[in-house]
Amino acid sequence: MKAKNEPGMTLIVKTITRLTVGLILLYGIYIVSHGHLSPGGGFAGGVIIALSFVHLMLAFGKDVALKKLSMSFAGLLESMGAVMFLSIALLGFMGGYFFLNFFSKKGLPFHLFSAGIIPFCNIAICLKVGAGLFAIFVSLVLLYKTDE
Amino acid sequence: MTVVPFFIIVSLGAAFLISVFGKHYKRSSDYLANSACFILLALSLYTLNLICKTPNHILVYRVGGWIPPIGISMVIDCLTPFMLITVNLVAFLIAIYSINYMERYTDKWKFYTLFMLMLAGMNGIIITGDIFNLFVFLEIAAISSYALVAFGTEAEELEASFKYAVMGSVGSSFILLGIAILYSYTSTLNMADMAKAITQKGPAKILPFVSVLFLMGFGLKAALVPFHAWLPDAHPSAPAPISAMLSGVLIKVLGIYALSRIFFNVFGMSQAVSRIFIILAIASMVVGSILAFGQSDIKRLFAYSSISQIGYIVLGLAIGTPLSIMGGLFHLFNHSIFKSLLFLNSGVIEHSIGTRDLKKMSGILYKMPVTGYTTLIGALSICGIPPLGGFWSKLIIIFACIQANHPVLALIAIFVSILTLAYYFKAVTPALFGREDGQDYKSFRKKASWAMNASMIALATLSIISGLMLVPNLGAGLLKDATSVLANGISYANLVFEALK
């Protein structure tokens, strides 16, 4: 059932989305933060986080999703992700080398707070990939050519 | 030593900072891009100085402190500063030109972001010592160039960009496949280690197969003749600074530099491969110049002439004697200078006369003296008129053909040189010198701005004096050292491992 002129999909989809979208977002964050311990990482997690917003857009229409994360903010996040990745790499010069893993020599297996710069790199990649994918999806939606 | 990764840091950093600030602060993209290009040029000159002082003329940078072949390495040998100077010099002058030229497009900051990304990709290809890293940088440069070709977003530009993107992706997948097979054969991705493993394992049937894959992939990026179809569409469609960038340096770095690095330093040049290269080179030279005859679009003419000149460079490299390699590299430098000059000129001409059709142009020399004379210098240099730069490099290549007992190749090179002279004469002379009655040339208003003129004059001066690079103590050392890197072939691996000790 769908009221007339209401954007998005039917009530069933909207209800399910309301329940699952948070879980998808959380799962994405989990994948990113455990990138150095388990399969996955910044890229995969970033894609999942972007998909949670895409999901929102599919179910509720583009305005709801764009209110949560606007196009220009996504663009800013994407650039910030890249700048962050580059500055992490630059911080390696503290130890003398570009991209040096400067604050821990050895990671501890199965410990969340280990592996030095790798979790931070994952977060930067997640910002870049997630915001980038979302921006690509939004541009495909907004720049859709109509026959008018 | 620490300077090595800054070629990537500066260009990537500038690209992303422009994308953060460029949208809100209009002038910031100009300042950031131009200062980044200037820093890159200064760094390349500094690297040249650095490499001359190093005992073995080789520097290996360990990224992240990991020892190659485990980690990624960046290798600077004598060929690298030569290429870096070529790329960053042309990029710097083009960035200056773009300040005013790109005003007629919206979203100039997007242009600069993509421009800097492309530059990062090219610098990365030149300094990397890791074959997969080379692929990644190649994709960065190639994908940003696809977007830049479509920058005007007119139908023609989008079509050219789509064609370029499809063909470029096919080329890239051949390269990736080749790298994957090579990785499974040698169990390493470091180029020096790979060269060592290939020599130890001896000749195998997999190598010719990989060679063919690389030949197709990099040959497509270099626009050698059977793979050239994207170039005559992509180069004219792009904005003039990008045409200059693509034709001036991109096809050389992505195509010829990567090709020669892999075939000379990793595989070792064999007789068979060299013969294939010679055939492709001859085909490019002849087909490119014959196709250029029928063109009346100024940028398309230059694009076809690029294909023909790329043939000269590959011919020089393929013959494989030190003299011919030197000729090839010297022609690479010369061509990147005068071809980018000609494309920048074509941008000014298109901007002020409003057409790219050579038949509708006349008296450019009188309307816009700076553009006219620099075009004349570029055209004379590409035709090989002494004492301009192009003459010397073609002369060396022709001498090298004779010296290596290939008189037929020398004859073909001379013949194509005459063809070049003919089609430039036919096309450019009426546009430059032709006078129409009743036109007031003195009061022609739409002239290029001073920044555009400055970069064109700088390039023209360079193409006049580049013959001085052959003078000992001026530039001959640079050319000779760059040549020796390729001429020494797979001893590159030993040098890299010695430098690591």
Tab-separated table of C-alpha atoms in Angstrom, chain A residues 71-72 75-76 78-80 82-83 86 90 93 96-101 128, chain B residues 2 5-6 8-9 12-13 16-17 19-20 23 61-66 74:
chain	number	residue	atom	x	y	z
A	71	MET	CA	26.004	15.579	-1.669
A	72	SER	CA	28.496	18.322	-0.845
A	75	GLY	CA	32.261	15.139	-1.482
A	76	LEU	CA	34.024	16.772	1.450
A	78	GLU	CA	35.685	11.778	0.286
A	79	SER	CA	38.435	14.357	-0.064
A	80	MET	CA	39.069	14.299	3.673
A	82	ALA	CA	42.149	10.873	0.889
A	83	VAL	CA	43.894	13.696	2.748
A	86	LEU	CA	48.053	10.773	2.821
A	90	LEU	CA	53.331	11.327	5.798
A	93	PHE	CA	58.434	10.297	8.214
A	96	GLY	CA	62.251	8.101	8.729
A	97	TYR	CA	60.191	6.401	6.050
A	98	PHE	CA	57.143	7.212	3.969
A	99	PHE	CA	54.264	4.927	5.060
A	100	LEU	CA	56.208	3.635	8.074
A	101	ASN	CA	54.033	1.954	10.675
A	128	LYS	CA	37.001	7.665	0.703
B	2	THR	CA	63.802	11.151	1.440
B	5	PRO	CA	58.219	9.762	-2.351
B	6	PHE	CA	57.514	13.500	-2.497
B	8	ILE	CA	53.706	11.328	-5.281
B	9	ILE	CA	52.956	13.149	-2.024
B	12	LEU	CA	48.343	13.651	-4.719
B	13	GLY	CA	48.195	16.099	-1.830
B	16	PHE	CA	42.925	16.358	-2.781
B	17	LEU	CA	43.491	19.766	-1.237
B	19	SER	CA	39.082	19.158	-4.185
B	20	VAL	CA	38.541	20.295	-0.562
B	23	LYS	CA	34.914	24.715	-4.644
B	61	TYR	CA	63.766	3.993	-1.525
B	62	ARG	CA	62.085	1.513	0.784
B	63	VAL	CA	58.443	2.514	1.262
B	64	GLY	CA	57.397	1.957	4.878
B	65	GLY	CA	60.880	0.788	5.756
B	66	TRP	CA	60.226	-2.671	4.295
B	74	MET	CA	60.945	3.253	-5.514
